[in-house]
Amino acid sequence: MQTSYSVPFKNYIKKPILYVMISLVSLTMVVPFLWMLSASFKPDSEIFGFPIQWIPETFQWKNYVAVWTEVPFLTYYLNTVKITISVVVLQVLTSSLAAYALARVRFPERDKLFLLYIATMMIPYQVMMIPQYLLMKELGLIDSHWALILTGAFSPFGVFLFRQFFLAIPEELSEAARIDGLSEFGIYSRIIIPLARPAIASLVIFSFISAWNDFLGPLIMLNSEMNYTIQLGMQNFHSLYNTEYGKLMAASVCAIIPTIIVYFAAQDHFVEGIASSGVKG
């Protein structure tokens, strides 16, 4: 017979197991980062030593100096910042406008159109990259940052995220605004968008990380080294016969700093946005 103490006892057992599992999963994500950080301060001869010496005996600061002096890393950095910010701004704009129409404006076959658009999320990028390349070639934008900005300006996931958030906003707000004479764009810009900061923060984080870390897109679209992004520029430390792991790890540490800053700056709104839009698992 089940006693009244059974449920608290189960919770007492479940919580430590859950915490252990979460800790193990977290370690699998944190340990590679710590190894990369440690390796960035070591000479190549010590990086793969075993057992791992997490704190180097002598810190090789010259790895970081070499990253910024031996290759045009600042140019790669500025190129990546330009492309990423452009993609993020355009994705927020296009996704929020499309989501507003699909969530708050009534027109025939609206829901079917939304489902059809969202279905494109299931198409892998490897399927779309050749048509995108041919389209950019016809427009004369190959080896231009515009090729990456235009192909990254639209996001089905962003439309889904915003639409779910907009559906949670009471319709009475829009009705009152319409009675007061506001147009649909006025309702979007003056009422809905100010309430959608959590959804904006969520999309900013997702799109920023995706655009910043993109390797395949720049590899296909860009030819000139002065147009390279960080992900392509780091290939300078890797050749057919040799890989400078210390410098490569130092470049990787420099490359992830903006993503960490963006995440911590927007994390409070990010959690709220994921919870309120129904994207959580």
PDB file of C-alpha atoms in Angstrom:
ATOM      1  CA  MET A   1       0.000   0.000   0.000  1.00  0.00           C
ATOM      2  CA  GLN A   2       1.315   3.395  -0.936  1.00  0.00           C
ATOM      3  CA  THR A   3       2.060   5.528   2.103  1.00  0.00           C
ATOM      4  CA  SER A   4       1.816   9.301   2.414  1.00  0.00           C
ATOM      5  CA  TYR A   5       5.644   9.398   2.592  1.00  0.00           C
ATOM      6  CA  SER A   6       6.142   7.770  -0.835  1.00  0.00           C
ATOM      7  CA  VAL A   7       5.998  10.946  -2.924  1.00  0.00           C
ATOM      8  CA  PRO A   8       8.465  12.985  -0.778  1.00  0.00           C
ATOM      9  CA  PHE A   9      10.754   9.916  -0.643  1.00  0.00           C
ATOM     10  CA  LYS A  10      10.745   9.631  -4.443  1.00  0.00           C
ATOM     11  CA  ASN A  11      11.526  13.316  -4.760  1.00  0.00           C
ATOM     12  CA  TYR A  12      14.335  12.872  -2.225  1.00  0.00           C
ATOM     13  CA  ILE A  13      15.878  10.185  -4.458  1.00  0.00           C
ATOM     14  CA  LYS A  14      15.122  11.841  -7.796  1.00  0.00           C
ATOM     15  CA  LYS A  15      16.671  15.205  -7.048  1.00  0.00           C
ATOM     16  CA  PRO A  16      20.245  13.978  -6.382  1.00  0.00           C
ATOM     17  CA  ILE A  17      20.097  11.742  -9.477  1.00  0.00           C
ATOM     18  CA  LEU A  18      18.833  14.667 -11.540  1.00  0.00           C
ATOM     19  CA  TYR A  19      21.568  16.952 -10.198  1.00  0.00           C
ATOM     20  CA  VAL A  20      24.249  14.351 -10.971  1.00  0.00           C
ATOM     21  CA  MET A  21      22.976  13.930 -14.537  1.00  0.00           C
ATOM     22  CA  ILE A  22      22.835  17.705 -15.077  1.00  0.00           C
ATOM     23  CA  SER A  23      26.363  18.055 -13.677  1.00  0.00           C
ATOM     24  CA  LEU A  24      27.693  15.330 -15.996  1.00  0.00           C
ATOM     25  CA  VAL A  25      26.066  16.879 -19.057  1.00  0.00           C
ATOM     26  CA  SER A  26      27.392  20.294 -18.049  1.00  0.00           C
ATOM     27  CA  LEU A  27      30.916  18.885 -17.693  1.00  0.00           C
ATOM     28  CA  THR A  28      30.828  17.526 -21.247  1.00  0.00           C
ATOM     29  CA  MET A  29      30.218  21.099 -22.432  1.00  0.00           C
ATOM     30  CA  VAL A  30      32.553  22.947 -20.080  1.00  0.00           C
ATOM     31  CA  VAL A  31      35.613  20.647 -20.239  1.00  0.00           C
ATOM     32  CA  PRO A  32      36.311  21.208 -23.985  1.00  0.00           C
ATOM     33  CA  PHE A  33      36.138  24.960 -23.416  1.00  0.00           C
ATOM     34  CA  LEU A  34      38.557  24.743 -20.464  1.00  0.00           C
ATOM     35  CA  TRP A  35      40.915  22.554 -22.528  1.00  0.00           C
ATOM     36  CA  MET A  36      40.833  25.111 -25.360  1.00  0.00           C
ATOM     37  CA  LEU A  37      41.537  27.944 -22.923  1.00  0.00           C
ATOM     38  CA  SER A  38      44.425  26.007 -21.358  1.00  0.00           C
ATOM     39  CA  ALA A  39      45.885  25.016 -24.739  1.00  0.00           C
ATOM     40  CA  SER A  40      45.846  28.639 -25.927  1.00  0.00           C
ATOM     41  CA  PHE A  41      48.536  29.434 -23.322  1.00  0.00           C
ATOM     42  CA  LYS A  42      50.811  26.445 -24.096  1.00  0.00           C
ATOM     43  CA  PRO A  43      53.502  25.736 -26.702  1.00  0.00           C
ATOM     44  CA  ASP A  44      52.442  23.157 -29.290  1.00  0.00           C
ATOM     45  CA  SER A  45      54.752  20.534 -27.751  1.00  0.00           C
ATOM     46  CA  GLU A  46      52.802  20.552 -24.455  1.00  0.00           C
ATOM     47  CA  ILE A  47      49.216  20.757 -25.704  1.00  0.00           C
ATOM     48  CA  PHE A  48      48.629  17.023 -26.147  1.00  0.00           C
ATOM     49  CA  GLY A  49      50.617  15.898 -23.100  1.00  0.00           C
ATOM     50  CA  PHE A  50      49.009  13.283 -20.838  1.00  0.00           C
ATOM     51  CA  PRO A  51      47.895  13.590 -18.116  1.00  0.00           C
ATOM     52  CA  ILE A  52      46.537  16.993 -19.019  1.00  0.00           C
ATOM     53  CA  GLN A  53      48.243  19.884 -17.277  1.00  0.00           C
ATOM     54  CA  TRP A  54      45.362  22.327 -17.000  1.00  0.00           C
ATOM     55  CA  ILE A  55      47.499  25.235 -15.740  1.00  0.00           C
ATOM     56  CA  PRO A  56      50.637  25.723 -17.899  1.00  0.00           C
ATOM     57  CA  GLU A  57      54.012  26.096 -16.180  1.00  0.00           C
ATOM     58  CA  THR A  58      54.814  29.052 -18.439  1.00  0.00           C
ATOM     59  CA  PHE A  59      52.029  31.052 -20.038  1.00  0.00           C
ATOM     60  CA  GLN A  60      52.638  31.524 -23.800  1.00  0.00           C
ATOM     61  CA  TRP A  61      51.150  34.979 -24.279  1.00  0.00           C
ATOM     62  CA  LYS A  62      52.885  35.092 -27.656  1.00  0.00           C
ATOM     63  CA  ASN A  63      50.129  32.848 -29.073  1.00  0.00           C
ATOM     64  CA  TYR A  64      47.656  35.721 -28.629  1.00  0.00           C
ATOM     65  CA  VAL A  65      50.163  38.269 -29.945  1.00  0.00           C
ATOM     66  CA  ALA A  66      50.739  36.116 -33.048  1.00  0.00           C
ATOM     67  CA  VAL A  67      46.992  35.852 -33.726  1.00  0.00           C
ATOM     68  CA  TRP A  68      46.659  39.631 -34.002  1.00  0.00           C
ATOM     69  CA  THR A  69      49.968  40.325 -35.777  1.00  0.00           C
ATOM     70  CA  GLU A  70      50.770  37.419 -38.131  1.00  0.00           C
ATOM     71  CA  VAL A  71      47.411  37.467 -39.966  1.00  0.00           C
ATOM     72  CA  PRO A  72      44.823  40.252 -40.590  1.00  0.00           C
ATOM     73  CA  PHE A  73      42.725  38.999 -37.681  1.00  0.00           C
ATOM     74  CA  LEU A  74      41.285  42.469 -36.970  1.00  0.00           C
ATOM     75  CA  THR A  75      39.956  42.584 -40.542  1.00  0.00           C
ATOM     76  CA  TYR A  76      38.388  39.151 -40.110  1.00  0.00           C
ATOM     77  CA  TYR A  77      36.877  40.337 -36.833  1.00  0.00           C
ATOM     78  CA  LEU A  78      35.388  43.516 -38.297  1.00  0.00           C
ATOM     79  CA  ASN A  79      34.024  41.603 -41.306  1.00  0.00           C
ATOM     80  CA  THR A  80      32.320  39.137 -38.979  1.00  0.00           C
ATOM     81  CA  VAL A  81      30.893  41.907 -36.795  1.00  0.00           C
ATOM     82  CA  LYS A  82      29.501  43.696 -39.881  1.00  0.00           C
ATOM     83  CA  ILE A  83      27.867  40.575 -41.306  1.00  0.00           C
ATOM     84  CA  THR A  84      26.529  39.335 -37.972  1.00  0.00           C
ATOM     85  CA  ILE A  85      24.972  42.644 -36.881  1.00  0.00           C
ATOM     86  CA  SER A  86      23.375  43.105 -40.317  1.00  0.00           C
ATOM     87  CA  VAL A  87      21.916  39.591 -40.262  1.00  0.00           C
ATOM     88  CA  VAL A  88      20.606  39.983 -36.699  1.00  0.00           C
ATOM     89  CA  VAL A  89      18.921  43.330 -37.395  1.00  0.00           C
ATOM     90  CA  LEU A  90      17.338  42.079 -40.629  1.00  0.00           C
ATOM     91  CA  GLN A  91      16.162  38.822 -39.068  1.00  0.00           C
ATOM     92  CA  VAL A  92      14.485  40.645 -36.180  1.00  0.00           C
ATOM     93  CA  LEU A  93      12.805  43.065 -38.612  1.00  0.00           C
ATOM     94  CA  THR A  94      11.624  40.550 -41.221  1.00  0.00           C
ATOM     95  CA  SER A  95      10.638  37.878 -38.701  1.00  0.00           C
ATOM     96  CA  SER A  96       8.637  40.243 -36.480  1.00  0.00           C
ATOM     97  CA  LEU A  97       6.792  41.782 -39.442  1.00  0.00           C
ATOM     98  CA  ALA A  98       5.921  38.380 -40.917  1.00  0.00           C
ATOM     99  CA  ALA A  99       4.938  37.001 -37.518  1.00  0.00           C
ATOM    100  CA  TYR A 100       2.679  39.992 -36.838  1.00  0.00           C
ATOM    101  CA  ALA A 101       0.820  39.388 -40.093  1.00  0.00           C
ATOM    102  CA  LEU A 102       0.514  35.660 -39.381  1.00  0.00           C
ATOM    103  CA  ALA A 103      -0.605  36.145 -35.772  1.00  0.00           C
ATOM    104  CA  ARG A 104      -2.671  39.340 -35.655  1.00  0.00           C
ATOM    105  CA  VAL A 105      -4.013  39.995 -39.170  1.00  0.00           C
ATOM    106  CA  ARG A 106      -6.845  37.833 -40.482  1.00  0.00           C
ATOM    107  CA  PHE A 107      -6.672  36.797 -44.156  1.00  0.00           C
ATOM    108  CA  PRO A 108      -7.629  33.638 -46.102  1.00  0.00           C
ATOM    109  CA  GLU A 109      -5.397  30.563 -45.703  1.00  0.00           C
ATOM    110  CA  ARG A 110      -3.263  32.322 -43.096  1.00  0.00           C
ATOM    111  CA  ASP A 111      -2.606  29.213 -40.993  1.00  0.00           C
ATOM    112  CA  LYS A 112      -1.805  27.052 -44.031  1.00  0.00           C
ATOM    113  CA  LEU A 113       0.673  29.648 -45.244  1.00  0.00           C
ATOM    114  CA  PHE A 114       2.303  29.660 -41.798  1.00  0.00           C
ATOM    115  CA  LEU A 115       2.612  25.874 -41.744  1.00  0.00           C
ATOM    116  CA  LEU A 116       4.057  25.881 -45.263  1.00  0.00           C
ATOM    117  CA  TYR A 117       6.647  28.489 -44.314  1.00  0.00           C
ATOM    118  CA  ILE A 118       7.581  26.731 -41.069  1.00  0.00           C
ATOM    119  CA  ALA A 119       8.002  23.469 -42.981  1.00  0.00           C
ATOM    120  CA  THR A 120      11.053  25.009 -44.666  1.00  0.00           C
ATOM    121  CA  MET A 121      12.855  24.627 -41.317  1.00  0.00           C
ATOM    122  CA  MET A 122      13.150  20.926 -42.117  1.00  0.00           C
ATOM    123  CA  ILE A 123      15.188  21.581 -45.288  1.00  0.00           C
ATOM    124  CA  PRO A 124      18.927  21.192 -44.536  1.00  0.00           C
ATOM    125  CA  TYR A 125      21.235  24.031 -45.490  1.00  0.00           C
ATOM    126  CA  GLN A 126      23.242  21.632 -47.672  1.00  0.00           C
ATOM    127  CA  VAL A 127      20.187  21.360 -49.940  1.00  0.00           C
ATOM    128  CA  MET A 128      19.738  25.131 -50.244  1.00  0.00           C
ATOM    129  CA  MET A 129      23.354  26.234 -50.584  1.00  0.00           C
ATOM    130  CA  ILE A 130      23.713  25.480 -54.306  1.00  0.00           C
ATOM    131  CA  PRO A 131      20.518  27.387 -55.325  1.00  0.00           C
ATOM    132  CA  GLN A 132      21.587  30.247 -53.037  1.00  0.00           C
ATOM    133  CA  TYR A 133      25.047  30.302 -54.610  1.00  0.00           C
ATOM    134  CA  LEU A 134      23.575  30.353 -58.149  1.00  0.00           C
ATOM    135  CA  LEU A 135      21.168  33.142 -57.176  1.00  0.00           C
ATOM    136  CA  MET A 136      23.941  35.278 -55.665  1.00  0.00           C
ATOM    137  CA  LYS A 137      26.101  34.598 -58.733  1.00  0.00           C
ATOM    138  CA  GLU A 138      23.314  35.851 -61.018  1.00  0.00           C
ATOM    139  CA  LEU A 139      23.053  38.990 -58.866  1.00  0.00           C
ATOM    140  CA  GLY A 140      26.818  39.511 -59.054  1.00  0.00           C
ATOM    141  CA  LEU A 141      27.230  39.301 -55.280  1.00  0.00           C
ATOM    142  CA  ILE A 142      29.727  36.419 -55.032  1.00  0.00           C
ATOM    143  CA  ASP A 143      32.780  37.429 -52.960  1.00  0.00           C
ATOM    144  CA  SER A 144      30.674  40.141 -51.345  1.00  0.00           C
ATOM    145  CA  HIS A 145      29.376  40.367 -47.791  1.00  0.00           C
ATOM    146  CA  TRP A 146      25.942  41.126 -49.247  1.00  0.00           C
ATOM    147  CA  ALA A 147      25.684  37.487 -50.327  1.00  0.00           C
ATOM    148  CA  LEU A 148      25.851  36.369 -46.694  1.00  0.00           C
ATOM    149  CA  ILE A 149      23.675  39.207 -45.383  1.00  0.00           C
ATOM    150  CA  LEU A 150      20.838  38.665 -47.879  1.00  0.00           C
ATOM    151  CA  THR A 151      20.807  34.878 -47.560  1.00  0.00           C
ATOM    152  CA  GLY A 152      20.763  35.184 -43.764  1.00  0.00           C
ATOM    153  CA  ALA A 153      18.146  37.944 -43.527  1.00  0.00           C
ATOM    154  CA  PHE A 154      15.129  35.615 -43.274  1.00  0.00           C
ATOM    155  CA  SER A 155      14.500  33.043 -40.565  1.00  0.00           C
ATOM    156  CA  PRO A 156      11.533  30.634 -40.386  1.00  0.00           C
ATOM    157  CA  PHE A 157      12.481  29.919 -36.775  1.00  0.00           C
ATOM    158  CA  GLY A 158      12.337  33.650 -36.010  1.00  0.00           C
ATOM    159  CA  VAL A 159       8.839  33.869 -37.517  1.00  0.00           C
ATOM    160  CA  PHE A 160       7.741  30.897 -35.419  1.00  0.00           C
ATOM    161  CA  LEU A 161       9.251  32.391 -32.247  1.00  0.00           C
ATOM    162  CA  PHE A 162       7.644  35.810 -32.737  1.00  0.00           C
ATOM    163  CA  ARG A 163       4.260  34.394 -33.794  1.00  0.00           C
ATOM    164  CA  GLN A 164       4.002  32.241 -30.686  1.00  0.00           C
ATOM    165  CA  PHE A 165       4.867  35.262 -28.539  1.00  0.00           C
ATOM    166  CA  PHE A 166       2.424  37.578 -30.335  1.00  0.00           C
ATOM    167  CA  LEU A 167      -0.420  35.081 -29.886  1.00  0.00           C
ATOM    168  CA  ALA A 168       0.025  35.386 -26.105  1.00  0.00           C
ATOM    169  CA  ILE A 169      -0.570  39.166 -26.200  1.00  0.00           C
ATOM    170  CA  PRO A 170      -4.259  39.960 -25.544  1.00  0.00           C
ATOM    171  CA  GLU A 171      -6.205  40.816 -28.701  1.00  0.00           C
ATOM    172  CA  GLU A 172      -8.060  43.516 -26.735  1.00  0.00           C
ATOM    173  CA  LEU A 173      -4.962  45.725 -26.912  1.00  0.00           C
ATOM    174  CA  SER A 174      -5.038  45.672 -30.723  1.00  0.00           C
ATOM    175  CA  GLU A 175      -8.815  46.218 -30.818  1.00  0.00           C
ATOM    176  CA  ALA A 176      -8.550  49.256 -28.545  1.00  0.00           C
ATOM    177  CA  ALA A 177      -5.755  50.661 -30.729  1.00  0.00           C
ATOM    178  CA  ARG A 178      -7.832  50.140 -33.898  1.00  0.00           C
ATOM    179  CA  ILE A 179     -10.764  51.980 -32.302  1.00  0.00           C
ATOM    180  CA  ASP A 180      -8.365  54.851 -31.505  1.00  0.00           C
ATOM    181  CA  GLY A 181      -7.409  54.994 -35.202  1.00  0.00           C
ATOM    182  CA  LEU A 182      -4.013  53.315 -35.245  1.00  0.00           C
ATOM    183  CA  SER A 183      -3.044  51.506 -38.444  1.00  0.00           C
ATOM    184  CA  GLU A 184      -1.780  47.912 -38.372  1.00  0.00           C
ATOM    185  CA  PHE A 185       1.808  49.137 -38.694  1.00  0.00           C
ATOM    186  CA  GLY A 186       1.179  51.580 -35.846  1.00  0.00           C
ATOM    187  CA  ILE A 187      -0.120  48.746 -33.645  1.00  0.00           C
ATOM    188  CA  TYR A 188       2.927  46.670 -34.588  1.00  0.00           C
ATOM    189  CA  SER A 189       5.497  49.383 -33.926  1.00  0.00           C
ATOM    190  CA  ARG A 190       3.934  51.201 -30.941  1.00  0.00           C
ATOM    191  CA  ILE A 191       2.217  48.410 -29.000  1.00  0.00           C
ATOM    192  CA  ILE A 192       3.368  44.918 -29.995  1.00  0.00           C
ATOM    193  CA  ILE A 193       7.121  45.436 -30.469  1.00  0.00           C
ATOM    194  CA  PRO A 194       7.653  47.191 -27.087  1.00  0.00           C
ATOM    195  CA  LEU A 195       6.013  44.154 -25.430  1.00  0.00           C
ATOM    196  CA  ALA A 196       8.148  41.692 -27.413  1.00  0.00           C
ATOM    197  CA  ARG A 197      11.555  42.402 -25.873  1.00  0.00           C
ATOM    198  CA  PRO A 198      11.922  38.819 -24.534  1.00  0.00           C
ATOM    199  CA  ALA A 199      11.258  37.367 -27.991  1.00  0.00           C
ATOM    200  CA  ILE A 200      13.651  39.868 -29.573  1.00  0.00           C
ATOM    201  CA  ALA A 201      16.381  38.952 -27.066  1.00  0.00           C
ATOM    202  CA  SER A 202      15.876  35.248 -27.782  1.00  0.00           C
ATOM    203  CA  LEU A 203      16.131  35.686 -31.542  1.00  0.00           C
ATOM    204  CA  VAL A 204      19.138  38.003 -31.177  1.00  0.00           C
ATOM    205  CA  ILE A 205      21.032  35.306 -29.266  1.00  0.00           C
ATOM    206  CA  PHE A 206      20.113  32.504 -31.677  1.00  0.00           C
ATOM    207  CA  SER A 207      20.787  34.500 -34.851  1.00  0.00           C
ATOM    208  CA  PHE A 208      23.969  36.090 -33.484  1.00  0.00           C
ATOM    209  CA  ILE A 209      25.517  32.737 -32.574  1.00  0.00           C
ATOM    210  CA  SER A 210      24.427  31.193 -35.883  1.00  0.00           C
ATOM    211  CA  ALA A 211      25.786  34.039 -38.041  1.00  0.00           C
ATOM    212  CA  TRP A 212      28.975  34.470 -35.995  1.00  0.00           C
ATOM    213  CA  ASN A 213      29.895  30.785 -36.107  1.00  0.00           C
ATOM    214  CA  ASP A 214      28.868  30.194 -39.726  1.00  0.00           C
ATOM    215  CA  PHE A 215      31.688  28.524 -41.660  1.00  0.00           C
ATOM    216  CA  LEU A 216      30.045  26.885 -44.666  1.00  0.00           C
ATOM    217  CA  GLY A 217      28.305  30.023 -45.954  1.00  0.00           C
ATOM    218  CA  PRO A 218      31.455  32.217 -46.063  1.00  0.00           C
ATOM    219  CA  LEU A 219      33.439  29.265 -47.478  1.00  0.00           C
ATOM    220  CA  ILE A 220      31.060  29.102 -50.455  1.00  0.00           C
ATOM    221  CA  MET A 221      30.403  32.813 -51.012  1.00  0.00           C
ATOM    222  CA  LEU A 222      33.772  34.461 -50.297  1.00  0.00           C
ATOM    223  CA  ASN A 223      37.010  34.215 -52.290  1.00  0.00           C
ATOM    224  CA  SER A 224      39.172  37.207 -51.306  1.00  0.00           C
ATOM    225  CA  GLU A 225      41.091  36.899 -48.050  1.00  0.00           C
ATOM    226  CA  MET A 226      40.290  40.500 -47.085  1.00  0.00           C
ATOM    227  CA  ASN A 227      36.582  39.567 -47.106  1.00  0.00           C
ATOM    228  CA  TYR A 228      37.080  36.521 -44.885  1.00  0.00           C
ATOM    229  CA  THR A 229      35.265  36.082 -41.599  1.00  0.00           C
ATOM    230  CA  ILE A 230      36.932  34.799 -38.421  1.00  0.00           C
ATOM    231  CA  GLN A 231      35.885  31.220 -39.109  1.00  0.00           C
ATOM    232  CA  LEU A 232      37.660  31.259 -42.477  1.00  0.00           C
ATOM    233  CA  GLY A 233      40.610  33.322 -41.242  1.00  0.00           C
ATOM    234  CA  MET A 234      41.495  30.759 -38.592  1.00  0.00           C
ATOM    235  CA  GLN A 235      42.459  28.413 -41.423  1.00  0.00           C
ATOM    236  CA  ASN A 236      45.707  30.386 -41.647  1.00  0.00           C
ATOM    237  CA  PHE A 237      46.923  28.430 -38.639  1.00  0.00           C
ATOM    238  CA  HIS A 238      46.192  25.123 -40.333  1.00  0.00           C
ATOM    239  CA  SER A 239      47.993  23.856 -43.436  1.00  0.00           C
ATOM    240  CA  LEU A 240      48.410  20.541 -45.259  1.00  0.00           C
ATOM    241  CA  TYR A 241      51.516  19.598 -43.307  1.00  0.00           C
ATOM    242  CA  ASN A 242      51.262  21.504 -40.045  1.00  0.00           C
ATOM    243  CA  THR A 243      48.743  22.891 -37.569  1.00  0.00           C
ATOM    244  CA  GLU A 244      49.740  25.570 -35.051  1.00  0.00           C
ATOM    245  CA  TYR A 245      47.420  24.432 -32.282  1.00  0.00           C
ATOM    246  CA  GLY A 246      48.460  27.032 -29.720  1.00  0.00           C
ATOM    247  CA  LYS A 247      47.694  29.923 -32.067  1.00  0.00           C
ATOM    248  CA  LEU A 248      44.541  28.191 -33.333  1.00  0.00           C
ATOM    249  CA  MET A 249      43.229  27.820 -29.767  1.00  0.00           C
ATOM    250  CA  ALA A 250      44.123  31.450 -28.981  1.00  0.00           C
ATOM    251  CA  ALA A 251      42.204  32.563 -32.088  1.00  0.00           C
ATOM    252  CA  SER A 252      39.250  30.407 -31.016  1.00  0.00           C
ATOM    253  CA  VAL A 253      39.187  32.014 -27.564  1.00  0.00           C
ATOM    254  CA  CYS A 254      39.205  35.484 -29.161  1.00  0.00           C
ATOM    255  CA  ALA A 255      36.433  34.406 -31.525  1.00  0.00           C
ATOM    256  CA  ILE A 256      33.966  33.258 -28.869  1.00  0.00           C
ATOM    257  CA  ILE A 257      34.207  36.347 -26.639  1.00  0.00           C
ATOM    258  CA  PRO A 258      31.412  38.313 -28.455  1.00  0.00           C
ATOM    259  CA  THR A 259      28.999  35.374 -28.265  1.00  0.00           C
ATOM    260  CA  ILE A 260      29.557  35.080 -24.516  1.00  0.00           C
ATOM    261  CA  ILE A 261      29.026  38.832 -24.051  1.00  0.00           C
ATOM    262  CA  VAL A 262      25.784  38.789 -26.089  1.00  0.00           C
ATOM    263  CA  TYR A 263      24.449  35.786 -24.178  1.00  0.00           C
ATOM    264  CA  PHE A 264      25.094  37.239 -20.725  1.00  0.00           C
ATOM    265  CA  ALA A 265      23.713  40.630 -21.791  1.00  0.00           C
ATOM    266  CA  ALA A 266      20.423  39.113 -22.956  1.00  0.00           C
ATOM    267  CA  GLN A 267      20.075  35.996 -20.798  1.00  0.00           C
ATOM    268  CA  ASP A 268      17.306  37.342 -18.517  1.00  0.00           C
ATOM    269  CA  HIS A 269      15.086  38.266 -21.463  1.00  0.00           C
ATOM    270  CA  PHE A 270      16.159  35.061 -23.238  1.00  0.00           C
ATOM    271  CA  VAL A 271      14.739  32.783 -20.522  1.00  0.00           C
ATOM    272  CA  GLU A 272      11.503  34.787 -20.397  1.00  0.00           C
ATOM    273  CA  GLY A 273      11.190  34.726 -24.181  1.00  0.00           C
ATOM    274  CA  ILE A 274      11.696  30.975 -24.467  1.00  0.00           C
ATOM    275  CA  ALA A 275       9.187  30.309 -21.665  1.00  0.00           C
ATOM    276  CA  SER A 276       6.482  32.639 -22.979  1.00  0.00           C
ATOM    277  CA  SER A 277       6.774  31.620 -26.636  1.00  0.00           C
ATOM    278  CA  GLY A 278       6.367  27.903 -25.935  1.00  0.00           C
ATOM    279  CA  VAL A 279       9.689  26.924 -27.567  1.00  0.00           C
ATOM    280  CA  LYS A 280      10.978  25.162 -24.451  1.00  0.00           C
ATOM    281  CA  GLY A 281      11.139  21.376 -24.576  1.00  0.00           C
TER     282      GLY A 281
END
